[in-house]
Tab-separated table of C-alpha atoms and ligand atoms in Angstrom:
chain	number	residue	atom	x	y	z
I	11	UNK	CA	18.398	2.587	6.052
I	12	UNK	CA	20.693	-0.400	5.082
I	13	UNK	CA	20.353	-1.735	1.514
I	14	UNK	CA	18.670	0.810	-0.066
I	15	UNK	CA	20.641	2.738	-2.556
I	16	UNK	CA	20.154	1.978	-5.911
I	17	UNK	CA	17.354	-0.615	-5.708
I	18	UNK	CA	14.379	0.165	-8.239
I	19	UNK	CA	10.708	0.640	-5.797
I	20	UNK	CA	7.433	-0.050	-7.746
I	21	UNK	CA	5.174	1.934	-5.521
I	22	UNK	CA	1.412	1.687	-6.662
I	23	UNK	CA	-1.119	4.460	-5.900
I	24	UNK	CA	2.123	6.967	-5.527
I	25	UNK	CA	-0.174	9.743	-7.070
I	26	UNK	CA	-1.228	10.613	-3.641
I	27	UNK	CA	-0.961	10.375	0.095
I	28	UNK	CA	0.615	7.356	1.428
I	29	UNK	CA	1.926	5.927	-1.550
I	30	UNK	CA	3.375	9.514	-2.693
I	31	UNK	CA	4.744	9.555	0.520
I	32	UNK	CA	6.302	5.880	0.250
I	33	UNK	CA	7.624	7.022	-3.071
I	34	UNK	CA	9.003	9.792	-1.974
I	35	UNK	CA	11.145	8.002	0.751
I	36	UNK	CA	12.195	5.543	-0.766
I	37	UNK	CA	13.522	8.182	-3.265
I	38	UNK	CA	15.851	9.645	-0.284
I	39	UNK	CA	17.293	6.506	0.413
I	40	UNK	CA	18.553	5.915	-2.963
I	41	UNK	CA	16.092	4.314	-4.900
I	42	UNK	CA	14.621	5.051	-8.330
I	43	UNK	CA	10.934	4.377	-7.824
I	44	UNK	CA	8.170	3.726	-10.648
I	45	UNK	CA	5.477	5.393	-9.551
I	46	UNK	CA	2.189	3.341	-10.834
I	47	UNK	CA	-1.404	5.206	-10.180
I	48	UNK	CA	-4.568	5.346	-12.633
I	49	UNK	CA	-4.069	9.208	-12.542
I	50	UNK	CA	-1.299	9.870	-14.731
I	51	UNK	CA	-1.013	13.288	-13.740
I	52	UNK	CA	-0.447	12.689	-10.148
I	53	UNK	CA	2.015	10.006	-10.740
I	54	UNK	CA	4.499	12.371	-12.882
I	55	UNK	CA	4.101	14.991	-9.775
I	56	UNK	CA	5.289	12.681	-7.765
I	57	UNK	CA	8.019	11.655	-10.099
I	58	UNK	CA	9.055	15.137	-10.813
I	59	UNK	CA	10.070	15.725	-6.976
I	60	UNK	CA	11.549	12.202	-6.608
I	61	UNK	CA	15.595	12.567	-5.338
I	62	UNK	CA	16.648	9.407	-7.327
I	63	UNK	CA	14.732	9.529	-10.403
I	64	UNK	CA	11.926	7.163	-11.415
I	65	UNK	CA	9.095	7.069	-14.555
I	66	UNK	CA	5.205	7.385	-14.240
I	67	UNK	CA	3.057	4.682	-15.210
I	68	UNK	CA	-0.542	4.760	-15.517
I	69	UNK	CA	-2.101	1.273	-14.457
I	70	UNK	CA	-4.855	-0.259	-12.651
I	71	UNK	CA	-4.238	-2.306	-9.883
I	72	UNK	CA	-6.927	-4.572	-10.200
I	73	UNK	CA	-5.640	-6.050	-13.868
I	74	UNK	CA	-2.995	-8.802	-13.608
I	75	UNK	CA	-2.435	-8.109	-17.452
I	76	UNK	CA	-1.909	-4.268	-16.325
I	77	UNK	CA	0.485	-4.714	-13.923
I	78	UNK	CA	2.398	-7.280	-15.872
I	79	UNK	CA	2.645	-4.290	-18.588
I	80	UNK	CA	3.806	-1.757	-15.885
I	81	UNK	CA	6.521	-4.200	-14.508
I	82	UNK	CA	7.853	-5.128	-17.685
I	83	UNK	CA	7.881	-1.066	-18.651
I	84	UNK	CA	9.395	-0.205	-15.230
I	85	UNK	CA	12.281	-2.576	-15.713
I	86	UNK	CA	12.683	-1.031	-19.361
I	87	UNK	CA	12.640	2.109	-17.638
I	88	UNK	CA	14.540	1.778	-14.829
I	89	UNK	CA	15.868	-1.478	-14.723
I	90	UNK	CA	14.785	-4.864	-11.990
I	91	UNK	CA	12.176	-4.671	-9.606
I	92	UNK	CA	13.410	-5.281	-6.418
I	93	UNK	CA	11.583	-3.692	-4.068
I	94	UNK	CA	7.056	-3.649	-4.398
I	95	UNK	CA	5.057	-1.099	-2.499
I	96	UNK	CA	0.791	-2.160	-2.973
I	97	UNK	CA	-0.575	1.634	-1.575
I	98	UNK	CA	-3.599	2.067	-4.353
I	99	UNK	CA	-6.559	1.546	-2.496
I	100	UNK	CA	-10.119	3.096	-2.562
I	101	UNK	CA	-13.171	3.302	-0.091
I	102	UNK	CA	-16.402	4.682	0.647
I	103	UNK	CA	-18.052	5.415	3.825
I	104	UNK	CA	-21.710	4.174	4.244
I	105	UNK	CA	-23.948	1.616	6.394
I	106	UNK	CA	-22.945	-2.265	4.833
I	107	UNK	CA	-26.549	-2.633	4.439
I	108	UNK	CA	-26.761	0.879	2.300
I	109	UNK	CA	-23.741	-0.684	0.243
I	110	UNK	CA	-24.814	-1.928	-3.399
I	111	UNK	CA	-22.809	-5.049	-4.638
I	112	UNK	CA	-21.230	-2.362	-7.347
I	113	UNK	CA	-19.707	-1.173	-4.668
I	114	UNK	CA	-18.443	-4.470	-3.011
I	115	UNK	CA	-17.051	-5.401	-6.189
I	116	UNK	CA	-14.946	-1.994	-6.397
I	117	UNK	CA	-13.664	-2.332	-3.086
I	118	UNK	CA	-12.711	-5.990	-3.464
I	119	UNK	CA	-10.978	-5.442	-6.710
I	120	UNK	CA	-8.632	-2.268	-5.892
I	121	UNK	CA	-7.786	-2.827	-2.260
I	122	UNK	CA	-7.726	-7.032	-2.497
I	123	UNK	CA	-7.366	-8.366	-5.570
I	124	UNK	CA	-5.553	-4.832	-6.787
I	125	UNK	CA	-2.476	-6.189	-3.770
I	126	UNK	CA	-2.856	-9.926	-5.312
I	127	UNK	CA	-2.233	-8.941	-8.995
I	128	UNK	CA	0.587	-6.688	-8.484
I	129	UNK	CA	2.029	-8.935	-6.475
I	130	UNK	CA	1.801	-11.946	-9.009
I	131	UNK	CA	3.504	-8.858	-11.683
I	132	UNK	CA	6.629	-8.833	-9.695
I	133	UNK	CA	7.026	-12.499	-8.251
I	134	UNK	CA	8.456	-13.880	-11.777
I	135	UNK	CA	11.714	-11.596	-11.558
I	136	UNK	CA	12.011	-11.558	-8.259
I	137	UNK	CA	12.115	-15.501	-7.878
I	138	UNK	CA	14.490	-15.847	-10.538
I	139	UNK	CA	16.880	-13.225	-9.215
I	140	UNK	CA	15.990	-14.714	-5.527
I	141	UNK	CA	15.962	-11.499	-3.889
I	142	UNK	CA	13.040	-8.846	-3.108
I	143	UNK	CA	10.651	-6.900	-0.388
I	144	UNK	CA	7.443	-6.565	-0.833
I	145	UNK	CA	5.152	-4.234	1.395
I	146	UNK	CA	1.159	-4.087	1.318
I	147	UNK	CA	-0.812	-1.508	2.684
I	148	UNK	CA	-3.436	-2.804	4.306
I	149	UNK	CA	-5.509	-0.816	7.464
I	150	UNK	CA	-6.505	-0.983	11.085
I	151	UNK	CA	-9.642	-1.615	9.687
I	152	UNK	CA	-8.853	-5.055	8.479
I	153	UNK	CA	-7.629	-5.907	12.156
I	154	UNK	CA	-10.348	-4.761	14.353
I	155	UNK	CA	-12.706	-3.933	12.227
I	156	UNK	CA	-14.407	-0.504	11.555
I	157	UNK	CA	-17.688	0.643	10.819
I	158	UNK	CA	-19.376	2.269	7.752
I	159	UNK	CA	-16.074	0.442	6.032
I	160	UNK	CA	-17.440	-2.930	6.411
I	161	UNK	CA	-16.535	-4.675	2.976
I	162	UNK	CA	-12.763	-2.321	2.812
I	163	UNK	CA	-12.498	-4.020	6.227
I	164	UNK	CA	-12.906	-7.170	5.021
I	165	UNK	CA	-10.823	-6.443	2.047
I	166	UNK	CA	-8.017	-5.388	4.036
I	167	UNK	CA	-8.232	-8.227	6.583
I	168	UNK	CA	-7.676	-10.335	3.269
I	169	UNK	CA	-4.563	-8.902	2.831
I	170	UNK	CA	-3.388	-10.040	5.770
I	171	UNK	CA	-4.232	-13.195	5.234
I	172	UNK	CA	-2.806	-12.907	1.562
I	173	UNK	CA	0.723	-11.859	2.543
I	174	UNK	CA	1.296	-14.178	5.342
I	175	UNK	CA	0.965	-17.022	2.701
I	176	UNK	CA	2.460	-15.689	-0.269
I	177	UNK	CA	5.644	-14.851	2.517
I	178	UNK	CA	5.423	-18.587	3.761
I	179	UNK	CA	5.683	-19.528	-0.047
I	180	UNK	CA	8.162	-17.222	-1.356
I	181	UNK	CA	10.795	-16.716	1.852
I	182	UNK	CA	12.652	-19.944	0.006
I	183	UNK	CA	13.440	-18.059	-2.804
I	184	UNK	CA	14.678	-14.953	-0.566
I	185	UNK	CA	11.798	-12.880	-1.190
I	186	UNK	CA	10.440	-10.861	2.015
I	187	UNK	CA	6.424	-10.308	2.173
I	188	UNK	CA	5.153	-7.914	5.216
I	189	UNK	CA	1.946	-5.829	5.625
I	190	UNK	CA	1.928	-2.318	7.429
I	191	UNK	CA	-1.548	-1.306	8.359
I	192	UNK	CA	-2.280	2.518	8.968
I	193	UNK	CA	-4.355	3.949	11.045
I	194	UNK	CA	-6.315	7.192	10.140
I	195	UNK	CA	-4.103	9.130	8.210
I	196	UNK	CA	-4.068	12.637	6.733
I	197	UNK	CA	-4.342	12.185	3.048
I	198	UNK	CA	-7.003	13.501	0.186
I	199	UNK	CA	-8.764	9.584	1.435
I	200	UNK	CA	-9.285	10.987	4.783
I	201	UNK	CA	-10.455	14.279	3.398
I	202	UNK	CA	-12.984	12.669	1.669
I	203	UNK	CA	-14.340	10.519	4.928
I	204	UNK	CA	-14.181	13.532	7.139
I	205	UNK	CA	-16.330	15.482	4.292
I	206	UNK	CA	-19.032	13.182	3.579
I	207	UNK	CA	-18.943	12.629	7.704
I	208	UNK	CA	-17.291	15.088	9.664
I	209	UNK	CA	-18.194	13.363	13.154
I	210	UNK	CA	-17.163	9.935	12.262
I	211	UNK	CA	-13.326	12.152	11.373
I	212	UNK	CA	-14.001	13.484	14.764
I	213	UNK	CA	-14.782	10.335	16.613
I	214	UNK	CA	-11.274	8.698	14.818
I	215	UNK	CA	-8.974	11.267	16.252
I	216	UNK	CA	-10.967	11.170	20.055
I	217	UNK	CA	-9.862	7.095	19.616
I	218	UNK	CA	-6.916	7.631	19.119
I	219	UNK	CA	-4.311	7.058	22.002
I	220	UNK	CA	-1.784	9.910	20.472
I	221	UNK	CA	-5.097	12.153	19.760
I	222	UNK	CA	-3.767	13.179	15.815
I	223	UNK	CA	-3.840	11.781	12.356
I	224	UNK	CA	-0.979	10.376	11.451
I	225	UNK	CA	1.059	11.782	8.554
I	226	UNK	CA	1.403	10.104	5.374
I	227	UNK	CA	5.408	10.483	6.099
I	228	UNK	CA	5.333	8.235	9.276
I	229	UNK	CA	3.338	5.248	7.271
I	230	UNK	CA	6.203	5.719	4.475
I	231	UNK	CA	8.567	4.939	7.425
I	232	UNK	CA	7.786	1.341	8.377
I	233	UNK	CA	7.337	1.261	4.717
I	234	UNK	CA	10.962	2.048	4.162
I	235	UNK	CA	12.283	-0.279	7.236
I	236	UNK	CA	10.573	-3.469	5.783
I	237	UNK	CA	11.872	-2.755	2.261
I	238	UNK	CA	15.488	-2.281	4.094
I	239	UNK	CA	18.138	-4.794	4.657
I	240	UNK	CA	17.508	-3.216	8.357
I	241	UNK	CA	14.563	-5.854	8.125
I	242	UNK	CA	16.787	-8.896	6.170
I	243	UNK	CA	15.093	-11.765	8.656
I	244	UNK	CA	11.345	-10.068	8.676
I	245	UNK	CA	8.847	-12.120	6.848
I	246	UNK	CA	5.085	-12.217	6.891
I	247	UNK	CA	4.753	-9.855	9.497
I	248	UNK	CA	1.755	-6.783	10.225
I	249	UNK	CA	2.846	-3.890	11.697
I	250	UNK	CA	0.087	-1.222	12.798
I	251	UNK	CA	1.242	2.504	12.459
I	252	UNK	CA	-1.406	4.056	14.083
I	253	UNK	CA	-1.035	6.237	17.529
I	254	UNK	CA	-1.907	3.185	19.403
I	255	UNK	CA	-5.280	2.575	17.984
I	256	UNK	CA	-5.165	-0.787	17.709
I	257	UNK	CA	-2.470	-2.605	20.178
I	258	UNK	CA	-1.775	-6.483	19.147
W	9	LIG	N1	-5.730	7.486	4.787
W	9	LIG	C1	-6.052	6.621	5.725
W	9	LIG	O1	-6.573	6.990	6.781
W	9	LIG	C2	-5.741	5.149	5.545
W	9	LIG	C3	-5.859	4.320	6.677
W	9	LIG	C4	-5.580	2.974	6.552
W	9	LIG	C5	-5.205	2.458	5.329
W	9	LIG	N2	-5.107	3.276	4.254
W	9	LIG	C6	-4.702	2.666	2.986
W	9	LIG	O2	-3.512	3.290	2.534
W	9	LIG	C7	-3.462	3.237	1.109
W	9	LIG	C8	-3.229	4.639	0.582
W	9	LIG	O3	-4.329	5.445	0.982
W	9	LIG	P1	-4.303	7.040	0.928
W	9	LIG	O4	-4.992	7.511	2.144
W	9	LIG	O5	-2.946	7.500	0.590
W	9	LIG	O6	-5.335	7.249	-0.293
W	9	LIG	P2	-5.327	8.279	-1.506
W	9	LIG	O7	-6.737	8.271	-2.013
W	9	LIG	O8	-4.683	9.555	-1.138
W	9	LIG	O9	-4.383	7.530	-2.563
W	9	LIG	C9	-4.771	6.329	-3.163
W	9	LIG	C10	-4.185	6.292	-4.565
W	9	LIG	O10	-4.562	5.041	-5.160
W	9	LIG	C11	-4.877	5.295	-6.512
W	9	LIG	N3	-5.748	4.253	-7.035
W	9	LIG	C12	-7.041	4.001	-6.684
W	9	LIG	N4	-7.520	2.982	-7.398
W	9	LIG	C13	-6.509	2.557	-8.211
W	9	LIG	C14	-6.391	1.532	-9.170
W	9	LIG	N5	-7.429	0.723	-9.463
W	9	LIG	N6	-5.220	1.377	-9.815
W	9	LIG	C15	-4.169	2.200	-9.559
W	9	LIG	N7	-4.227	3.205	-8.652
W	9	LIG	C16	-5.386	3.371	-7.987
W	9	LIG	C17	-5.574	6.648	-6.495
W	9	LIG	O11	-5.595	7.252	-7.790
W	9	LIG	C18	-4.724	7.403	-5.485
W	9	LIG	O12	-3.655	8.081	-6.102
W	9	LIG	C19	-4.792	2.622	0.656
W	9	LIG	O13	-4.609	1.247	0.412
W	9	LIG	C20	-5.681	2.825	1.857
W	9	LIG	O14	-6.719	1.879	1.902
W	9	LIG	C21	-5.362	4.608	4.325
């Protein structure tokens, strides 16, 4: 993809499945990524089989203060941020009215306010150099809804809402803001829905116009077009990855 090659990724939650994956192709077009993830571990795998280099931070997403630390250590490492990839997200599958407000507050601090902080941790460079792409992750789920993810789904719908003004605010300064939602997808996440509720996993796939999971790969693709130059006069725009699941 055009535009590309050279340009340092921040790609949160690149410890595993989608955001690995995002990391990962981003590498192959040519840019060093800093892959940011609370596990550590995870994030150096990723790191390690990254084709254009990158460093492993350890941060969480829901901390402005965090993420100001991991930009400011990625652009030791590695140079500007020009490109920012919000993947870190966490759910858990149960009834809203089983849900404790623990729980609510969890969800609404990685997937939410986790997208909003990060976000803010990049916007300072970027504005002054008046150039960058940012892509959130956000889910089906917070376009149509899904059940037994009631609060994620509202999370994730607030995302939406999120990027479309932050891209209405920022496009002046050349700065790109668009939201990719997935669909089910095959990652350790999954895996842990289709454990605690195997027919719910079942159910998913059945709704599904193209009858599969998608793989984490094919997410990291319109991941990879919006951060492109391929995508130069895209702004606050959701694109659903997702077999057809949702059509709008
Ligand atoms: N897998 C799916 O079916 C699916 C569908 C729609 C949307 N999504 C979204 O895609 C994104 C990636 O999901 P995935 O399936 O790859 O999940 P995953 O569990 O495989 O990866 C999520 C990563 O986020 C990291 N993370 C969690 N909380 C964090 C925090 N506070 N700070 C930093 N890192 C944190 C985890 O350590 C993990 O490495 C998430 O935002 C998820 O909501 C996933």
């Amino acid at each position: 993809m055009r535009g590309l090659e050279g340009k340092v990724a921040m790609v949160t939650g690149a410890a595993s499945g989608i955001g690995r994956a995002a990391a990962w192709r981003l590498g192959e077009e040519g840019c060093p990524v800093a892959a940011v993830d609370l596990n550590l571990s995870g994030a150096q795998e990723t790191v390690a089989k990254l084709a254009s280099g990158g460093c492993a931070l350890q941060a969480d997403v829901a901390y402005l203060s965090a993420m100001q630390e991991a930009v400011a250590e990625a652009e030791r490492s590695l140079g500007a941020v020009r490109i920012l990839v919000c993947c870190a997200g966490w759910d858990k599958v149960e009834p809203f009215v089983e849900s404790t407000e623990a729980t609510w507050e969890r969800v609404i601090a990685i997937n939410l306010k986790g997208v909003i902080a990060s976000t803010r941790a990049v916007l300072d460079g970027m504005i002054e150099r008046r150039d960058g792409a940012i892509v959130h992750i956000s889910s089906d789920a917070g376009r149509v809804g899904s059940s037994g993810e009631v609060v994620y789904s509202g999370a994730k719908a607030g995302i939406i809402g999120f990027s479309k003004a932050v891209a209405r605010e920022v496009a002046r300064f050349g700065i790109r803001v668009n939201v990719v939602c997935p669909g089910p997808t095959d990652t350790p996440m999954l895996q842990a829905t289709k454990e605690a509720n195997p027919r719910l996993a079942e159910a998913l796939v059945k709704a599904i116009p193209f009858r599969r999971l998608a793989r984490p790969e094919e997410i990291a693709a319109a991941v990879a077009f919006f951060a492109s130059a391929d995508a130069a006069y895209v702004t606050g725009q959701t694109l659903s990855v997702s077999g057809g699941l949702t059509m709008a």
